[in-house]
Amino acid sequence: QQQVKQSPQSLIVQKGGIPIINCAYENTAFDYFPWYQQFPGKGPALLIAIRPDVSEKKEGRFTISFNKSAKQFSLHIMDSQPGDSATYFCAASPFGNEKLTFGTGTRLTIIP
Amino acid sequence: SAVISQKPSRDICQRGTSLTIQCQVDSQVTMMFWYRQQPGQSLTLIATANQGSEATYESGFVIDKFPISRPNLTFSTLTVSNLSPEDSSIYLCSVDVTGMGGEQYFGPGTRLTVT
């Protein structure tokens, strides 16, 4: 019940396209859903996060869509650039609990 | 956010020895965490380190193998003891700057190779 399932495992998109990465969870106690971006040799960087009281959040070219009834959330990257090529992790944590459960990661490649 | 540094950035250690990893943050934080990330894999939480109390370990991780110190609100160490090749991994510390759960910032990681 603590799992966060992430798909796809890898994704190749042309520059300017909109890659979409999906995550699903089972634990209804989860109430914080961040996305992390990780470049090779670096630690994960917090990209954007959402709580279940909203269905969408945008920060720059990054958008989280959240579907509480389906227990799914996704990351969209608008006008993708080669510099967005990285591994992306979704995560979730329950209310009042600091522990993050991470998805398995998506290796995104943006080709020029 | 927070600026987090880790030392060493990488090390190669012999089987049976130990490695101590340091994590320093530029502001006082209550919650610090230690993760393991095997190459190409996701992150697995090892333990939560609160200042002034014993670390809380996740299932599959024990204090004898991964002793943790948290002497103050800006610093923590993780020791990986009695090293075996299976311990080869990236070790990351993170901090929760809000104290409210969830919003964690990560250090750059320490890449450990055990020969």
PDB file of N, CA and C in Angstrom, chain B residues 22-115:
ATOM      1  N   GLN B  22      29.664  12.594   5.715  1.00  0.00           N
ATOM      2  CA  GLN B  22      29.220  13.776   6.435  1.00  0.00           C
ATOM      3  C   GLN B  22      28.202  14.545   5.603  1.00  0.00           C
ATOM      4  N   CYS B  23      27.239  15.121   6.292  1.00  0.00           N
ATOM      5  CA  CYS B  23      26.216  15.940   5.647  1.00  0.00           C
ATOM      6  C   CYS B  23      26.092  17.250   6.424  1.00  0.00           C
ATOM      7  N   GLN B  24      26.280  18.356   5.716  1.00  0.00           N
ATOM      8  CA  GLN B  24      26.227  19.681   6.329  1.00  0.00           C
ATOM      9  C   GLN B  24      25.174  20.523   5.613  1.00  0.00           C
ATOM     10  N   VAL B  25      24.317  21.190   6.374  1.00  0.00           N
ATOM     11  CA  VAL B  25      23.287  22.039   5.775  1.00  0.00           C
ATOM     12  C   VAL B  25      23.496  23.467   6.254  1.00  0.00           C
ATOM     13  N   ASP B  26      23.094  24.419   5.413  1.00  0.00           N
ATOM     14  CA  ASP B  26      23.402  25.825   5.692  1.00  0.00           C
ATOM     15  C   ASP B  26      22.396  26.503   6.616  1.00  0.00           C
ATOM     16  N   SER B  27      21.435  25.768   7.118  1.00  0.00           N
ATOM     17  CA  SER B  27      20.468  26.330   8.053  1.00  0.00           C
ATOM     18  C   SER B  27      20.060  25.242   9.036  1.00  0.00           C
ATOM     19  N   GLN B  28      19.471  25.651  10.140  1.00  0.00           N
ATOM     20  CA  GLN B  28      19.061  24.664  11.140  1.00  0.00           C
ATOM     21  C   GLN B  28      17.794  23.956  10.693  1.00  0.00           C
ATOM     22  N   VAL B  29      17.825  22.656  10.743  1.00  0.00           N
ATOM     23  CA  VAL B  29      16.675  21.853  10.337  1.00  0.00           C
ATOM     24  C   VAL B  29      16.416  20.776  11.375  1.00  0.00           C
ATOM     25  N   THR B  30      15.158  20.445  11.542  1.00  0.00           N
ATOM     26  CA  THR B  30      14.805  19.406  12.502  1.00  0.00           C
ATOM     27  C   THR B  30      15.037  18.020  11.923  1.00  0.00           C
ATOM     28  N   MET B  31      14.537  17.843  10.698  1.00  0.00           N
ATOM     29  CA  MET B  31      14.534  16.503  10.124  1.00  0.00           C
ATOM     30  C   MET B  31      15.654  16.370   9.100  1.00  0.00           C
ATOM     31  N   MET B  32      16.469  15.352   9.260  1.00  0.00           N
ATOM     32  CA  MET B  32      17.449  14.973   8.248  1.00  0.00           C
ATOM     33  C   MET B  32      17.241  13.504   7.927  1.00  0.00           C
ATOM     34  N   PHE B  33      17.510  13.155   6.684  1.00  0.00           N
ATOM     35  CA  PHE B  33      17.249  11.798   6.226  1.00  0.00           C
ATOM     36  C   PHE B  33      18.458  11.275   5.483  1.00  0.00           C
ATOM     37  N   TRP B  34      18.622   9.980   5.515  1.00  0.00           N
ATOM     38  CA  TRP B  34      19.665   9.312   4.734  1.00  0.00           C
ATOM     39  C   TRP B  34      19.015   8.291   3.805  1.00  0.00           C
ATOM     40  N   TYR B  35      19.424   8.366   2.516  1.00  0.00           N
ATOM     41  CA  TYR B  35      18.882   7.478   1.492  1.00  0.00           C
ATOM     42  C   TYR B  35      20.022   6.712   0.827  1.00  0.00           C
ATOM     43  N   ARG B  36      19.656   5.603   0.227  1.00  0.00           N
ATOM     44  CA  ARG B  36      20.574   4.865  -0.633  1.00  0.00           C
ATOM     45  C   ARG B  36      19.964   4.799  -2.024  1.00  0.00           C
ATOM     46  N   GLN B  37      20.802   5.000  -3.023  1.00  0.00           N
ATOM     47  CA  GLN B  37      20.350   4.907  -4.405  1.00  0.00           C
ATOM     48  C   GLN B  37      21.343   4.074  -5.185  1.00  0.00           C
ATOM     49  N   GLN B  38      20.946   2.883  -5.547  1.00  0.00           N
ATOM     50  CA  GLN B  38      21.817   2.050  -6.359  1.00  0.00           C
ATOM     51  C   GLN B  38      21.773   2.554  -7.794  1.00  0.00           C
ATOM     52  N   PRO B  39      22.851   2.395  -8.530  1.00  0.00           N
ATOM     53  CA  PRO B  39      22.958   2.982  -9.870  1.00  0.00           C
ATOM     54  C   PRO B  39      21.755   2.656 -10.744  1.00  0.00           C
ATOM     55  N   GLY B  40      21.161   3.706 -11.296  1.00  0.00           N
ATOM     56  CA  GLY B  40      20.019   3.527 -12.178  1.00  0.00           C
ATOM     57  C   GLY B  40      18.732   3.164 -11.466  1.00  0.00           C
ATOM     58  N   GLN B  41      18.718   3.236 -10.150  1.00  0.00           N
ATOM     59  CA  GLN B  41      17.541   2.830  -9.386  1.00  0.00           C
ATOM     60  C   GLN B  41      16.930   4.020  -8.646  1.00  0.00           C
ATOM     61  N   SER B  42      15.852   3.733  -7.951  1.00  0.00           N
ATOM     62  CA  SER B  42      15.175   4.762  -7.174  1.00  0.00           C
ATOM     63  C   SER B  42      15.841   4.941  -5.820  1.00  0.00           C
ATOM     64  N   LEU B  43      15.267   5.792  -5.016  1.00  0.00           N
ATOM     65  CA  LEU B  43      15.814   6.097  -3.700  1.00  0.00           C
ATOM     66  C   LEU B  43      15.117   5.267  -2.627  1.00  0.00           C
ATOM     67  N   THR B  44      15.908   4.756  -1.716  1.00  0.00           N
ATOM     68  CA  THR B  44      15.395   3.986  -0.599  1.00  0.00           C
ATOM     69  C   THR B  44      15.816   4.660   0.695  1.00  0.00           C
ATOM     70  N   LEU B  45      14.850   4.946   1.552  1.00  0.00           N
ATOM     71  CA  LEU B  45      15.142   5.605   2.820  1.00  0.00           C
ATOM     72  C   LEU B  45      15.823   4.628   3.771  1.00  0.00           C
ATOM     73  N   ILE B  46      16.957   5.052   4.309  1.00  0.00           N
ATOM     74  CA  ILE B  46      17.674   4.242   5.297  1.00  0.00           C
ATOM     75  C   ILE B  46      17.168   4.577   6.687  1.00  0.00           C
ATOM     76  N   ALA B  47      17.172   5.876   7.027  1.00  0.00           N
ATOM     77  CA  ALA B  47      16.806   6.277   8.376  1.00  0.00           C
ATOM     78  C   ALA B  47      16.514   7.761   8.422  1.00  0.00           C
ATOM     79  N   THR B  48      15.803   8.134   9.469  1.00  0.00           N
ATOM     80  CA  THR B  48      15.508   9.527   9.774  1.00  0.00           C
ATOM     81  C   THR B  48      16.319   9.906  11.008  1.00  0.00           C
ATOM     82  N   ALA B  49      17.002  11.054  10.910  1.00  0.00           N
ATOM     83  CA  ALA B  49      17.877  11.484  12.009  1.00  0.00           C
ATOM     84  C   ALA B  49      17.380  12.801  12.577  1.00  0.00           C
ATOM     85  N   ASN B  50      16.917  12.764  13.805  1.00  0.00           N
ATOM     86  CA  ASN B  50      16.499  13.975  14.499  1.00  0.00           C
ATOM     87  C   ASN B  50      17.533  14.329  15.550  1.00  0.00           C
ATOM     88  N   GLN B  51      17.797  15.612  15.690  1.00  0.00           N
ATOM     89  CA  GLN B  51      18.770  16.058  16.670  1.00  0.00           C
ATOM     90  C   GLN B  51      18.280  15.758  18.068  1.00  0.00           C
ATOM     91  N   GLY B  52      19.149  15.159  18.847  1.00  0.00           N
ATOM     92  CA  GLY B  52      18.806  14.895  20.237  1.00  0.00           C
ATOM     93  C   GLY B  52      18.101  13.590  20.493  1.00  0.00           C
ATOM     94  N   SER B  53      17.906  12.793  19.461  1.00  0.00           N
ATOM     95  CA  SER B  53      17.255  11.503  19.655  1.00  0.00           C
ATOM     96  C   SER B  53      17.907  10.463  18.770  1.00  0.00           C
ATOM     97  N   GLU B  54      17.624   9.213  19.053  1.00  0.00           N
ATOM     98  CA  GLU B  54      18.161   8.135  18.239  1.00  0.00           C
ATOM     99  C   GLU B  54      17.540   8.169  16.843  1.00  0.00           C
ATOM    100  N   ALA B  55      18.324   7.792  15.866  1.00  0.00           N
ATOM    101  CA  ALA B  55      17.801   7.705  14.499  1.00  0.00           C
ATOM    102  C   ALA B  55      16.753   6.609  14.411  1.00  0.00           C
ATOM    103  N   THR B  56      15.813   6.801  13.508  1.00  0.00           N
ATOM    104  CA  THR B  56      14.762   5.811  13.263  1.00  0.00           C
ATOM    105  C   THR B  56      15.060   5.120  11.948  1.00  0.00           C
ATOM    106  N   TYR B  57      15.229   3.810  11.987  1.00  0.00           N
ATOM    107  CA  TYR B  57      15.645   3.043  10.816  1.00  0.00           C
ATOM    108  C   TYR B  57      14.449   2.394  10.129  1.00  0.00           C
ATOM    109  N   GLU B  58      14.545   2.321   8.814  1.00  0.00           N
ATOM    110  CA  GLU B  58      13.520   1.651   8.022  1.00  0.00           C
ATOM    111  C   GLU B  58      13.777   0.144   8.029  1.00  0.00           C
ATOM    112  N   SER B  59      12.738  -0.566   7.647  1.00  0.00           N
ATOM    113  CA  SER B  59      12.839  -2.022   7.571  1.00  0.00           C
ATOM    114  C   SER B  59      13.979  -2.422   6.643  1.00  0.00           C
ATOM    115  N   GLY B  60      14.810  -3.319   7.125  1.00  0.00           N
ATOM    116  CA  GLY B  60      15.936  -3.801   6.324  1.00  0.00           C
ATOM    117  C   GLY B  60      17.243  -3.080   6.610  1.00  0.00           C
ATOM    118  N   PHE B  61      17.196  -2.057   7.414  1.00  0.00           N
ATOM    119  CA  PHE B  61      18.400  -1.300   7.772  1.00  0.00           C
ATOM    120  C   PHE B  61      18.546  -1.317   9.300  1.00  0.00           C
ATOM    121  N   VAL B  62      19.765  -1.594   9.777  1.00  0.00           N
ATOM    122  CA  VAL B  62      19.986  -1.710  11.211  1.00  0.00           C
ATOM    123  C   VAL B  62      21.111  -0.793  11.654  1.00  0.00           C
ATOM    124  N   ILE B  63      21.045  -0.417  12.927  1.00  0.00           N
ATOM    125  CA  ILE B  63      21.982   0.555  13.471  1.00  0.00           C
ATOM    126  C   ILE B  63      23.411   0.040  13.464  1.00  0.00           C
ATOM    127  N   ASP B  64      23.592  -1.252  13.651  1.00  0.00           N
ATOM    128  CA  ASP B  64      24.952  -1.792  13.677  1.00  0.00           C
ATOM    129  C   ASP B  64      25.640  -1.626  12.328  1.00  0.00           C
ATOM    130  N   LYS B  65      24.892  -1.694  11.265  1.00  0.00           N
ATOM    131  CA  LYS B  65      25.432  -1.582   9.920  1.00  0.00           C
ATOM    132  C   LYS B  65      25.507  -0.117   9.473  1.00  0.00           C
ATOM    133  N   PHE B  66      24.534   0.692   9.882  1.00  0.00           N
ATOM    134  CA  PHE B  66      24.432   2.082   9.434  1.00  0.00           C
ATOM    135  C   PHE B  66      24.298   3.034  10.631  1.00  0.00           C
ATOM    136  N   PRO B  67      25.279   3.113  11.502  1.00  0.00           N
ATOM    137  CA  PRO B  67      25.153   4.045  12.623  1.00  0.00           C
ATOM    138  C   PRO B  67      25.114   5.487  12.140  1.00  0.00           C
ATOM    139  N   ILE B  68      24.276   6.271  12.793  1.00  0.00           N
ATOM    140  CA  ILE B  68      24.053   7.657  12.413  1.00  0.00           C
ATOM    141  C   ILE B  68      24.263   8.540  13.627  1.00  0.00           C
ATOM    142  N   SER B  69      24.905   9.667  13.416  1.00  0.00           N
ATOM    143  CA  SER B  69      25.005  10.678  14.463  1.00  0.00           C
ATOM    144  C   SER B  69      24.333  11.949  14.001  1.00  0.00           C
ATOM    145  N   ARG B  70      23.783  12.690  14.953  1.00  0.00           N
ATOM    146  CA  ARG B  70      23.131  13.969  14.643  1.00  0.00           C
ATOM    147  C   ARG B  70      23.435  14.903  15.806  1.00  0.00           C
ATOM    148  N   PRO B  71      24.647  15.437  15.855  1.00  0.00           N
ATOM    149  CA  PRO B  71      25.067  16.201  17.023  1.00  0.00           C
ATOM    150  C   PRO B  71      24.433  17.580  17.135  1.00  0.00           C
ATOM    151  N   ASN B  72      23.980  18.152  16.029  1.00  0.00           N
ATOM    152  CA  ASN B  72      23.344  19.467  16.081  1.00  0.00           C
ATOM    153  C   ASN B  72      22.360  19.606  14.924  1.00  0.00           C
ATOM    154  N   LEU B  73      21.789  20.792  14.788  1.00  0.00           N
ATOM    155  CA  LEU B  73      20.706  20.989  13.811  1.00  0.00           C
ATOM    156  C   LEU B  73      21.199  21.219  12.383  1.00  0.00           C
ATOM    157  N   THR B  74      22.523  21.236  12.159  1.00  0.00           N
ATOM    158  CA  THR B  74      23.036  21.470  10.811  1.00  0.00           C
ATOM    159  C   THR B  74      23.934  20.348  10.299  1.00  0.00           C
ATOM    160  N   PHE B  75      24.093  19.286  11.053  1.00  0.00           N
ATOM    161  CA  PHE B  75      25.103  18.293  10.694  1.00  0.00           C
ATOM    162  C   PHE B  75      24.660  16.894  11.078  1.00  0.00           C
ATOM    163  N   SER B  76      25.049  15.930  10.223  1.00  0.00           N
ATOM    164  CA  SER B  76      24.797  14.526  10.513  1.00  0.00           C
ATOM    165  C   SER B  76      25.857  13.676   9.821  1.00  0.00           C
ATOM    166  N   THR B  77      26.111  12.515  10.367  1.00  0.00           N
ATOM    167  CA  THR B  77      26.985  11.566   9.697  1.00  0.00           C
ATOM    168  C   THR B  77      26.296  10.216   9.592  1.00  0.00           C
ATOM    169  N   LEU B  78      26.606   9.517   8.511  1.00  0.00           N
ATOM    170  CA  LEU B  78      26.178   8.136   8.300  1.00  0.00           C
ATOM    171  C   LEU B  78      27.442   7.305   8.120  1.00  0.00           C
ATOM    172  N   THR B  79      27.568   6.254   8.887  1.00  0.00           N
ATOM    173  CA  THR B  79      28.671   5.322   8.710  1.00  0.00           C
ATOM    174  C   THR B  79      28.133   4.042   8.104  1.00  0.00           C
ATOM    175  N   VAL B  80      28.785   3.573   7.074  1.00  0.00           N
ATOM    176  CA  VAL B  80      28.457   2.276   6.496  1.00  0.00           C
ATOM    177  C   VAL B  80      29.561   1.320   6.946  1.00  0.00           C
ATOM    178  N   SER B  81      29.193   0.348   7.756  1.00  0.00           N
ATOM    179  CA  SER B  81      30.181  -0.490   8.440  1.00  0.00           C
ATOM    180  C   SER B  81      30.352  -1.835   7.756  1.00  0.00           C
ATOM    181  N   ASN B  82      31.497  -2.449   8.038  1.00  0.00           N
ATOM    182  CA  ASN B  82      31.774  -3.801   7.550  1.00  0.00           C
ATOM    183  C   ASN B  82      31.384  -3.933   6.080  1.00  0.00           C
ATOM    184  N   LEU B  83      32.017  -3.130   5.265  1.00  0.00           N
ATOM    185  CA  LEU B  83      31.618  -2.985   3.863  1.00  0.00           C
ATOM    186  C   LEU B  83      31.747  -4.281   3.075  1.00  0.00           C
ATOM    187  N   SER B  84      30.757  -4.479   2.211  1.00  0.00           N
ATOM    188  CA  SER B  84      30.789  -5.560   1.225  1.00  0.00           C
ATOM    189  C   SER B  84      30.460  -4.954  -0.133  1.00  0.00           C
ATOM    190  N   PRO B  85      30.773  -5.658  -1.217  1.00  0.00           N
ATOM    191  CA  PRO B  85      30.476  -5.104  -2.550  1.00  0.00           C
ATOM    192  C   PRO B  85      29.009  -4.707  -2.714  1.00  0.00           C
ATOM    193  N   GLU B  86      28.112  -5.360  -1.982  1.00  0.00           N
ATOM    194  CA  GLU B  86      26.693  -5.027  -2.081  1.00  0.00           C
ATOM    195  C   GLU B  86      26.374  -3.637  -1.544  1.00  0.00           C
ATOM    196  N   ASP B  87      27.296  -3.065  -0.781  1.00  0.00           N
ATOM    197  CA  ASP B  87      27.107  -1.709  -0.259  1.00  0.00           C
ATOM    198  C   ASP B  87      27.486  -0.640  -1.277  1.00  0.00           C
ATOM    199  N   SER B  88      28.039  -1.040  -2.405  1.00  0.00           N
ATOM    200  CA  SER B  88      28.376  -0.077  -3.459  1.00  0.00           C
ATOM    201  C   SER B  88      27.101   0.607  -3.920  1.00  0.00           C
ATOM    202  N   SER B  89      27.065   1.912  -3.766  1.00  0.00           N
ATOM    203  CA  SER B  89      25.830   2.636  -4.022  1.00  0.00           C
ATOM    204  C   SER B  89      26.110   4.130  -3.883  1.00  0.00           C
ATOM    205  N   ILE B  90      25.085   4.923  -4.125  1.00  0.00           N
ATOM    206  CA  ILE B  90      25.139   6.352  -3.837  1.00  0.00           C
ATOM    207  C   ILE B  90      24.346   6.590  -2.559  1.00  0.00           C
ATOM    208  N   TYR B  91      24.946   7.321  -1.643  1.00  0.00           N
ATOM    209  CA  TYR B  91      24.290   7.638  -0.379  1.00  0.00           C
ATOM    210  C   TYR B  91      23.992   9.135  -0.361  1.00  0.00           C
ATOM    211  N   LEU B  92      22.748   9.448  -0.066  1.00  0.00           N
ATOM    212  CA  LEU B  92      22.278  10.828  -0.123  1.00  0.00           C
ATOM    213  C   LEU B  92      21.681  11.242   1.212  1.00  0.00           C
ATOM    214  N   CYS B  93      21.977  12.461   1.623  1.00  0.00           N
ATOM    215  CA  CYS B  93      21.249  13.008   2.752  1.00  0.00           C
ATOM    216  C   CYS B  93      20.254  14.036   2.239  1.00  0.00           C
ATOM    217  N   SER B  94      19.204  14.230   2.987  1.00  0.00           N
ATOM    218  CA  SER B  94      18.215  15.236   2.638  1.00  0.00           C
ATOM    219  C   SER B  94      17.715  15.898   3.911  1.00  0.00           C
ATOM    220  N   VAL B  95      17.108  17.062   3.738  1.00  0.00           N
ATOM    221  CA  VAL B  95      16.561  17.790   4.872  1.00  0.00           C
ATOM    222  C   VAL B  95      15.151  18.246   4.565  1.00  0.00           C
ATOM    223  N   ASP B  96      14.362  18.306   5.598  1.00  0.00           N
ATOM    224  CA  ASP B  96      13.005  18.865   5.498  1.00  0.00           C
ATOM    225  C   ASP B  96      13.065  20.257   6.117  1.00  0.00           C
ATOM    226  N   VAL B  97      13.037  21.280   5.267  1.00  0.00           N
ATOM    227  CA  VAL B  97      13.250  22.634   5.780  1.00  0.00           C
ATOM    228  C   VAL B  97      12.000  23.206   6.449  1.00  0.00           C
ATOM    229  N   THR B  98      10.840  22.667   6.107  1.00  0.00           N
ATOM    230  CA  THR B  98       9.615  23.234   6.660  1.00  0.00           C
ATOM    231  C   THR B  98       9.266  22.640   8.014  1.00  0.00           C
ATOM    232  N   GLY B  99       9.774  21.428   8.270  1.00  0.00           N
ATOM    233  CA  GLY B  99       9.385  20.755   9.502  1.00  0.00           C
ATOM    234  C   GLY B  99       7.955  20.259   9.474  1.00  0.00           C
ATOM    235  N   MET B 100       7.326  20.353   8.289  1.00  0.00           N
ATOM    236  CA  MET B 100       5.915  19.974   8.206  1.00  0.00           C
ATOM    237  C   MET B 100       5.718  18.715   7.387  1.00  0.00           C
ATOM    238  N   GLY B 101       6.820  18.164   6.915  1.00  0.00           N
ATOM    239  CA  GLY B 101       6.714  16.916   6.179  1.00  0.00           C
ATOM    240  C   GLY B 101       6.697  17.118   4.681  1.00  0.00           C
ATOM    241  N   GLY B 102       7.389  16.283   3.967  1.00  0.00           N
ATOM    242  CA  GLY B 102       7.312  16.204   2.523  1.00  0.00           C
ATOM    243  C   GLY B 102       8.372  16.989   1.771  1.00  0.00           C
ATOM    244  N   GLU B 103       8.517  18.276   2.029  1.00  0.00           N
ATOM    245  CA  GLU B 103       9.373  19.126   1.200  1.00  0.00           C
ATOM    246  C   GLU B 103      10.832  18.902   1.581  1.00  0.00           C
ATOM    247  N   GLN B 104      11.482  17.990   0.860  1.00  0.00           N
ATOM    248  CA  GLN B 104      12.848  17.617   1.154  1.00  0.00           C
ATOM    249  C   GLN B 104      13.798  18.087   0.070  1.00  0.00           C
ATOM    250  N   TYR B 105      14.968  18.500   0.524  1.00  0.00           N
ATOM    251  CA  TYR B 105      16.030  18.921  -0.379  1.00  0.00           C
ATOM    252  C   TYR B 105      17.222  18.012  -0.154  1.00  0.00           C
ATOM    253  N   PHE B 106      17.854  17.636  -1.266  1.00  0.00           N
ATOM    254  CA  PHE B 106      18.894  16.619  -1.227  1.00  0.00           C
ATOM    255  C   PHE B 106      20.289  17.193  -1.410  1.00  0.00           C
ATOM    256  N   GLY B 107      21.233  16.525  -0.780  1.00  0.00           N
ATOM    257  CA  GLY B 107      22.629  16.790  -1.034  1.00  0.00           C
ATOM    258  C   GLY B 107      23.067  16.170  -2.347  1.00  0.00           C
ATOM    259  N   PRO B 108      24.324  16.381  -2.739  1.00  0.00           N
ATOM    260  CA  PRO B 108      24.812  15.885  -4.033  1.00  0.00           C
ATOM    261  C   PRO B 108      25.108  14.397  -4.052  1.00  0.00           C
ATOM    262  N   GLY B 109      25.156  13.780  -2.883  1.00  0.00           N
ATOM    263  CA  GLY B 109      25.399  12.343  -2.836  1.00  0.00           C
ATOM    264  C   GLY B 109      26.861  11.981  -2.660  1.00  0.00           C
ATOM    265  N   THR B 110      27.076  10.788  -2.150  1.00  0.00           N
ATOM    266  CA  THR B 110      28.407  10.196  -2.002  1.00  0.00           C
ATOM    267  C   THR B 110      28.388   8.859  -2.725  1.00  0.00           C
ATOM    268  N   ARG B 111      29.247   8.719  -3.712  1.00  0.00           N
ATOM    269  CA  ARG B 111      29.323   7.472  -4.464  1.00  0.00           C
ATOM    270  C   ARG B 111      30.358   6.557  -3.835  1.00  0.00           C
ATOM    271  N   LEU B 112      29.894   5.435  -3.335  1.00  0.00           N
ATOM    272  CA  LEU B 112      30.759   4.469  -2.656  1.00  0.00           C
ATOM    273  C   LEU B 112      30.944   3.240  -3.527  1.00  0.00           C
ATOM    274  N   THR B 113      32.184   2.878  -3.727  1.00  0.00           N
ATOM    275  CA  THR B 113      32.517   1.637  -4.422  1.00  0.00           C
ATOM    276  C   THR B 113      33.312   0.767  -3.469  1.00  0.00           C
ATOM    277  N   VAL B 114      32.879  -0.458  -3.292  1.00  0.00           N
ATOM    278  CA  VAL B 114      33.555  -1.394  -2.391  1.00  0.00           C
ATOM    279  C   VAL B 114      34.231  -2.478  -3.226  1.00  0.00           C
ATOM    280  N   THR B 115      35.528  -2.623  -3.012  1.00  0.00           N
ATOM    281  CA  THR B 115      36.285  -3.627  -3.784  1.00  0.00           C
ATOM    282  C   THR B 115      36.656  -4.826  -2.914  1.00  0.00           C
TER     283      THR B 115
END
